Amino acid sequence: MLYDLVVIGTGPGGYVCAIRAAQLGMKVAVVEKRKTHGGTCLNVGCIPSKALLHASEMFDEARHGFAALGIKATAELDLPTMMKHRADTVTSNVTGIDFLMKKNKITPIHGTGRILSPAQVEVTAADGAVQVIDTKAIVIATGSDVARLPGIEIDERQVVSSTGALELDAVPARLIVVGAGVIGLELGSVWRRLGSKVTVVEYLDRILPGMDTEVAKAFQRILEKQGFAFKLGTKVTGIEKTGAGLTATVEPAAGGAAETIEADVVLVAIGRVPFTAGLGLDEVGVAKDPRGRVVIDDHFRTNVPGIYAIGDVVRGPMLAHKAEDEGVALAEMLAGQAGHVNYDVIPGVVYTMPEVATVGKSEDDLKAAGIAYRVGKFPFTANGRAKANRQTDGFVKILADAATDRVLGVHILGAGAGEMIHEAAVLMEFGGSAEDLARTCHAHPTMSEAVKEAAMAVDKRAIHM
Ligand code: FAD
Ligand code: NAI
C-alpha cells in the first residue's frame, strides 16, 4: 500500500491534518505510540485539565459563592468521583477521534514511528512487531514533552508534572508550584479550590510572562485574594524528600540567601520542550533549531523535501488550536490549495476564575515596537450582567492604532473571557477598527457589552463609566 500522507502523532495537529487531508481525497495513515488518539491535549492536557477546572470551580462556588445567592448547601469533596469525571471526559473525547478516523477512512497504526527516508516510515508496535509504511509525504506532529529542572526528578507522585497533577489521589495540604505560567496557575487553581495551600515560585518578577503586564498584575492581585501565595524573582535549587513530605530550597533568582519551604507535593510547570526523540531526524538530515524545534518554512516544509512538520514541535505558541490550524493549512497546501494561518490572531486563554483571554499585541509589544496606540478599558464592576452574576472581577482592554483605529490587541480578564475573546479575533481577522466594534449592537444584559464599551472607551465615549 502506498499512502499519499503518513502523519506521525495524533495530537490536535496530527489528527486534524489527517482528517482534512482525507477530506481532500488523500489516502492517509496515522502513526501513534499512545494507546489512544488525541495527543497531549486530549489525554493529559487541555481536556482533563478543563474537566478538573470546571468541577473544582463548582465545588468552590458551592462552598463560597452559593450563600450570597440565597442557596444553602453543604459541599463535600468526593475526589474519586471528580477524577472519574476527568477520566470519563478524556475517554469520551478520544473515542470521538476513533470515530472520526473511521468516518474519514484514515488507517490508524499503533506504534512508535521512525522516519527511514522521505518515502518510508518504520513503525514499532508495543509488542516489538515492526512494519514499514510507504508514502509520498510525511508530517511530523510529535508535539512536546515536559521541561525538567536539572537535578530534580519527577516521580509523578510527590514531585509531579502536569500529568501527575491531574491524577493526585488526595488533596495535598501544601502544594508548591514551580512556574507561574499557564499550567501552574490553572492546576494551582484546581488544587487550591479543593483545599491546598498553594505557593507559586516563579523565576521572573511577574506572572504569565508574555501577557500584557497590566492584565497580569491585576490577575495576580485577584489570585492573591483567592489565597495564592507568590514568590516571584525566585528559583528552586533543590527538593528533598523528608519523611512523608518535601522540603524545597529556594533562593532569589539574582542570588542571595536561600530559604526552605515545606510541601506535600511539588508541581514542576516551567514550560514544555519539542519532542523528537527516536524519530530518526538526524539520520535523514531534518534540521532542528537550537531549542530542538523542527525548522520549517512558511509552507511547513522541513529542509528535506517530502517531510513537513506542525504543532508544538515547530516554532510558535504551544497551543492546541494553533496546531489544529496548522494541520488544516498544511493539508490544504498539499492538496494544491492556499492554506493559511494568521499568526497575528491566535487567541490565548488561561482557564482560571476569572479567565484571562488575549489576542494580538499587548501594550508592552506596542511600546517595544514604537507603534502609537490608543487604549480603551471597561471594568466588569460597571457591567449589569456581571453584577447580577456576582462576577465583577476584571476588565476589558482594547488597543487600537492611533492613526487608523485598527484593533491591534484585546485583553480580557473576567468570567467567560475565553468565550468573549472570539468576537475580537473575528474583528481582527477582518482588519476591523475600534469604531466597528463600538457600533456593533451587543445584546443586553451580557458580559460582552463590556467589550463594546471598551471599544467605545478608545474614543472616550463609553456610556456606563
Ligand atoms: P501533541 O498533542 O503533543 O501530540 C503529539 C502526539 O505524538 C502524542 O500523542 C505522542 O504520543 C505522539 N508521538 C510522539 N512521537 C511519536 C512517534 N515517534 N511515533 C508515534 N507517535 C509519536 N493548549 C490549548 O490550546 N488550550 C489548553 O487549554 C491547553 N491546556 C493544556 C494543559 C496541559 C496540562 C498541557 C500539558 C498542555 C495544554 N495545552 C493547551 C497545550 C496543548 O496540549 C498542545 O499545544 C497540543 O497538544 C499540541 O498538539 P500537537 O498535535 O502538536 O502535539
Ligand atoms: P509557560 O511557559 O506558560 O510557563 C512557565 C513559567 O515557568 C514561566 O513563567 C517561566 O518564567 C517559569 N520558569 C521557567 N523556569 C523556571 C525555574 N527554573 N524556576 C521558576 N520558574 C521558572 O509553561 P507551562 O505553564 O509549563 O505550560 C507549557 C505550555 O503548555 C505553554 O506553552 C502553554 O501555552 C501550554 N498550555 C496552555 C494552556 C492554555 O492554553 N490554557 C494550559 C496549559 C498549558
PDB file of N, CA and C in Angstrom, residues 297-346:
ATOM      1  N   ASP A 297       9.613  26.115   6.845  1.00  0.00           N
ATOM      2  CA  ASP A 297       9.405  27.397   6.157  1.00  0.00           C
ATOM      3  C   ASP A 297       7.921  27.778   6.269  1.00  0.00           C
ATOM      4  N   ASP A 298       7.497  28.794   5.515  1.00  0.00           N
ATOM      5  CA  ASP A 298       6.107  29.269   5.604  1.00  0.00           C
ATOM      6  C   ASP A 298       5.090  28.221   5.143  1.00  0.00           C
ATOM      7  N   HIS A 299       5.573  27.175   4.465  1.00  0.00           N
ATOM      8  CA  HIS A 299       4.670  26.133   3.967  1.00  0.00           C
ATOM      9  C   HIS A 299       4.834  24.835   4.763  1.00  0.00           C
ATOM     10  N   PHE A 300       5.368  24.941   5.990  1.00  0.00           N
ATOM     11  CA  PHE A 300       5.548  23.792   6.893  1.00  0.00           C
ATOM     12  C   PHE A 300       6.519  22.753   6.339  1.00  0.00           C
ATOM     13  N   ARG A 301       7.352  23.148   5.342  1.00  0.00           N
ATOM     14  CA  ARG A 301       8.323  22.231   4.753  1.00  0.00           C
ATOM     15  C   ARG A 301       9.590  22.232   5.592  1.00  0.00           C
ATOM     16  N   THR A 302      10.098  21.044   5.940  1.00  0.00           N
ATOM     17  CA  THR A 302      11.414  20.982   6.564  1.00  0.00           C
ATOM     18  C   THR A 302      12.443  21.139   5.443  1.00  0.00           C
ATOM     19  N   ASN A 303      13.718  21.047   5.793  1.00  0.00           N
ATOM     20  CA  ASN A 303      14.758  21.156   4.758  1.00  0.00           C
ATOM     21  C   ASN A 303      14.847  19.901   3.897  1.00  0.00           C
ATOM     22  N   VAL A 304      14.138  18.812   4.290  1.00  0.00           N
ATOM     23  CA  VAL A 304      14.145  17.580   3.490  1.00  0.00           C
ATOM     24  C   VAL A 304      12.844  17.507   2.688  1.00  0.00           C
ATOM     25  N   PRO A 305      12.916  17.559   1.346  1.00  0.00           N
ATOM     26  CA  PRO A 305      11.691  17.540   0.548  1.00  0.00           C
ATOM     27  C   PRO A 305      10.813  16.329   0.885  1.00  0.00           C
ATOM     28  N   GLY A 306       9.509  16.572   1.035  1.00  0.00           N
ATOM     29  CA  GLY A 306       8.566  15.483   1.321  1.00  0.00           C
ATOM     30  C   GLY A 306       8.304  15.301   2.817  1.00  0.00           C
ATOM     31  N   ILE A 307       9.098  15.992   3.673  1.00  0.00           N
ATOM     32  CA  ILE A 307       8.866  15.891   5.124  1.00  0.00           C
ATOM     33  C   ILE A 307       8.428  17.263   5.659  1.00  0.00           C
ATOM     34  N   TYR A 308       7.297  17.282   6.334  1.00  0.00           N
ATOM     35  CA  TYR A 308       6.675  18.516   6.845  1.00  0.00           C
ATOM     36  C   TYR A 308       6.545  18.415   8.367  1.00  0.00           C
ATOM     37  N   ALA A 309       6.314  19.544   9.032  1.00  0.00           N
ATOM     38  CA  ALA A 309       6.116  19.495  10.491  1.00  0.00           C
ATOM     39  C   ALA A 309       5.163  20.601  10.940  1.00  0.00           C
ATOM     40  N   ILE A 310       4.375  20.296  11.984  1.00  0.00           N
ATOM     41  CA  ILE A 310       3.367  21.237  12.521  1.00  0.00           C
ATOM     42  C   ILE A 310       3.240  21.073  14.040  1.00  0.00           C
ATOM     43  N   GLY A 311       2.605  22.042  14.683  1.00  0.00           N
ATOM     44  CA  GLY A 311       2.218  21.916  16.093  1.00  0.00           C
ATOM     45  C   GLY A 311       3.321  22.296  17.066  1.00  0.00           C
ATOM     46  N   ASP A 312       3.275  21.701  18.258  1.00  0.00           N
ATOM     47  CA  ASP A 312       4.221  22.051  19.325  1.00  0.00           C
ATOM     48  C   ASP A 312       5.673  21.791  18.941  1.00  0.00           C
ATOM     49  N   VAL A 313       5.887  20.902  17.961  1.00  0.00           N
ATOM     50  CA  VAL A 313       7.260  20.522  17.606  1.00  0.00           C
ATOM     51  C   VAL A 313       7.934  21.596  16.734  1.00  0.00           C
ATOM     52  N   VAL A 314       7.167  22.602  16.294  1.00  0.00           N
ATOM     53  CA  VAL A 314       7.741  23.697  15.492  1.00  0.00           C
ATOM     54  C   VAL A 314       7.573  25.027  16.237  1.00  0.00           C
ATOM     55  N   ARG A 315       8.095  26.111  15.644  1.00  0.00           N
ATOM     56  CA  ARG A 315       8.048  27.440  16.278  1.00  0.00           C
ATOM     57  C   ARG A 315       6.602  27.896  16.532  1.00  0.00           C
ATOM     58  N   GLY A 316       6.494  28.920  17.416  1.00  0.00           N
ATOM     59  CA  GLY A 316       5.162  29.495  17.667  1.00  0.00           C
ATOM     60  C   GLY A 316       4.597  29.013  18.989  1.00  0.00           C
ATOM     61  N   PRO A 317       3.430  29.580  19.388  1.00  0.00           N
ATOM     62  CA  PRO A 317       2.858  29.205  20.680  1.00  0.00           C
ATOM     63  C   PRO A 317       2.492  27.731  20.740  1.00  0.00           C
ATOM     64  N   MET A 318       2.719  27.127  21.898  1.00  0.00           N
ATOM     65  CA  MET A 318       2.372  25.701  22.067  1.00  0.00           C
ATOM     66  C   MET A 318       0.905  25.614  22.480  1.00  0.00           C
ATOM     67  N   LEU A 319       0.028  25.749  21.497  1.00  0.00           N
ATOM     68  CA  LEU A 319      -1.408  25.746  21.765  1.00  0.00           C
ATOM     69  C   LEU A 319      -2.107  24.782  20.818  1.00  0.00           C
ATOM     70  N   ALA A 320      -3.142  24.131  21.330  1.00  0.00           N
ATOM     71  CA  ALA A 320      -3.846  23.126  20.547  1.00  0.00           C
ATOM     72  C   ALA A 320      -4.463  23.720  19.280  1.00  0.00           C
ATOM     73  N   HIS A 321      -5.089  24.910  19.411  1.00  0.00           N
ATOM     74  CA  HIS A 321      -5.782  25.481  18.241  1.00  0.00           C
ATOM     75  C   HIS A 321      -4.792  25.969  17.197  1.00  0.00           C
ATOM     76  N   LYS A 322      -3.592  26.349  17.632  1.00  0.00           N
ATOM     77  CA  LYS A 322      -2.550  26.711  16.657  1.00  0.00           C
ATOM     78  C   LYS A 322      -2.121  25.452  15.896  1.00  0.00           C
ATOM     79  N   ALA A 323      -1.949  24.343  16.617  1.00  0.00           N
ATOM     80  CA  ALA A 323      -1.576  23.072  15.970  1.00  0.00           C
ATOM     81  C   ALA A 323      -2.662  22.644  14.987  1.00  0.00           C
ATOM     82  N   GLU A 324      -3.933  22.777  15.400  1.00  0.00           N
ATOM     83  CA  GLU A 324      -5.052  22.374  14.531  1.00  0.00           C
ATOM     84  C   GLU A 324      -5.076  23.194  13.251  1.00  0.00           C
ATOM     85  N   ASP A 325      -4.929  24.513  13.399  1.00  0.00           N
ATOM     86  CA  ASP A 325      -4.994  25.378  12.220  1.00  0.00           C
ATOM     87  C   ASP A 325      -3.823  25.101  11.285  1.00  0.00           C
ATOM     88  N   GLU A 326      -2.660  24.768  11.858  1.00  0.00           N
ATOM     89  CA  GLU A 326      -1.516  24.408  11.009  1.00  0.00           C
ATOM     90  C   GLU A 326      -1.804  23.096  10.275  1.00  0.00           C
ATOM     91  N   GLY A 327      -2.476  22.147  10.965  1.00  0.00           N
ATOM     92  CA  GLY A 327      -2.826  20.874  10.334  1.00  0.00           C
ATOM     93  C   GLY A 327      -3.730  21.077   9.129  1.00  0.00           C
ATOM     94  N   VAL A 328      -4.732  21.933   9.288  1.00  0.00           N
ATOM     95  CA  VAL A 328      -5.664  22.215   8.186  1.00  0.00           C
ATOM     96  C   VAL A 328      -4.918  22.901   7.040  1.00  0.00           C
ATOM     97  N   ALA A 329      -4.124  23.927   7.385  1.00  0.00           N
ATOM     98  CA  ALA A 329      -3.421  24.697   6.343  1.00  0.00           C
ATOM     99  C   ALA A 329      -2.480  23.790   5.552  1.00  0.00           C
ATOM    100  N   LEU A 330      -1.744  22.917   6.258  1.00  0.00           N
ATOM    101  CA  LEU A 330      -0.794  22.045   5.558  1.00  0.00           C
ATOM    102  C   LEU A 330      -1.531  21.071   4.633  1.00  0.00           C
ATOM    103  N   ALA A 331      -2.610  20.455   5.135  1.00  0.00           N
ATOM    104  CA  ALA A 331      -3.354  19.513   4.280  1.00  0.00           C
ATOM    105  C   ALA A 331      -3.844  20.226   3.025  1.00  0.00           C
ATOM    106  N   GLU A 332      -4.316  21.456   3.188  1.00  0.00           N
ATOM    107  CA  GLU A 332      -4.830  22.202   2.022  1.00  0.00           C
ATOM    108  C   GLU A 332      -3.687  22.530   1.063  1.00  0.00           C
ATOM    109  N   MET A 333      -2.530  22.891   1.598  1.00  0.00           N
ATOM    110  CA  MET A 333      -1.384  23.160   0.713  1.00  0.00           C
ATOM    111  C   MET A 333      -0.980  21.899  -0.044  1.00  0.00           C
ATOM    112  N   LEU A 334      -0.985  20.753   0.649  1.00  0.00           N
ATOM    113  CA  LEU A 334      -0.591  19.502  -0.013  1.00  0.00           C
ATOM    114  C   LEU A 334      -1.577  19.137  -1.121  1.00  0.00           C
ATOM    115  N   ALA A 335      -2.832  19.598  -0.966  1.00  0.00           N
ATOM    116  CA  ALA A 335      -3.847  19.323  -1.991  1.00  0.00           C
ATOM    117  C   ALA A 335      -3.856  20.406  -3.076  1.00  0.00           C
ATOM    118  N   GLY A 336      -2.879  21.296  -3.013  1.00  0.00           N
ATOM    119  CA  GLY A 336      -2.774  22.325  -4.050  1.00  0.00           C
ATOM    120  C   GLY A 336      -3.606  23.554  -3.769  1.00  0.00           C
ATOM    121  N   GLN A 337      -4.161  23.648  -2.542  1.00  0.00           N
ATOM    122  CA  GLN A 337      -4.955  24.831  -2.200  1.00  0.00           C
ATOM    123  C   GLN A 337      -4.081  25.852  -1.460  1.00  0.00           C
ATOM    124  N   ALA A 338      -4.694  26.995  -1.085  1.00  0.00           N
ATOM    125  CA  ALA A 338      -3.919  28.063  -0.442  1.00  0.00           C
ATOM    126  C   ALA A 338      -4.156  28.071   1.063  1.00  0.00           C
ATOM    127  N   GLY A 339      -3.642  27.057   1.771  1.00  0.00           N
ATOM    128  CA  GLY A 339      -3.801  27.010   3.231  1.00  0.00           C
ATOM    129  C   GLY A 339      -3.097  28.187   3.876  1.00  0.00           C
ATOM    130  N   HIS A 340      -3.623  28.650   5.020  1.00  0.00           N
ATOM    131  CA  HIS A 340      -3.033  29.849   5.631  1.00  0.00           C
ATOM    132  C   HIS A 340      -3.314  29.874   7.133  1.00  0.00           C
ATOM    133  N   VAL A 341      -2.328  30.281   7.926  1.00  0.00           N
ATOM    134  CA  VAL A 341      -2.545  30.535   9.360  1.00  0.00           C
ATOM    135  C   VAL A 341      -2.145  31.979   9.631  1.00  0.00           C
ATOM    136  N   ASN A 342      -3.034  32.745  10.266  1.00  0.00           N
ATOM    137  CA  ASN A 342      -2.709  34.129  10.618  1.00  0.00           C
ATOM    138  C   ASN A 342      -2.144  34.141  12.043  1.00  0.00           C
ATOM    139  N   TYR A 343      -0.821  34.144  12.153  1.00  0.00           N
ATOM    140  CA  TYR A 343      -0.189  34.061  13.479  1.00  0.00           C
ATOM    141  C   TYR A 343      -0.396  35.323  14.309  1.00  0.00           C
ATOM    142  N   ASP A 344      -0.880  36.410  13.685  1.00  0.00           N
ATOM    143  CA  ASP A 344      -1.144  37.643  14.448  1.00  0.00           C
ATOM    144  C   ASP A 344      -2.463  37.557  15.221  1.00  0.00           C
ATOM    145  N   VAL A 345      -3.288  36.578  14.871  1.00  0.00           N
ATOM    146  CA  VAL A 345      -4.608  36.496  15.517  1.00  0.00           C
ATOM    147  C   VAL A 345      -4.840  35.080  16.073  1.00  0.00           C
ATOM    148  N   ILE A 346      -3.976  34.693  17.018  1.00  0.00           N
ATOM    149  CA  ILE A 346      -4.159  33.402  17.690  1.00  0.00           C
ATOM    150  C   ILE A 346      -4.513  33.696  19.145  1.00  0.00           C
TER     151      ILE A 346
END
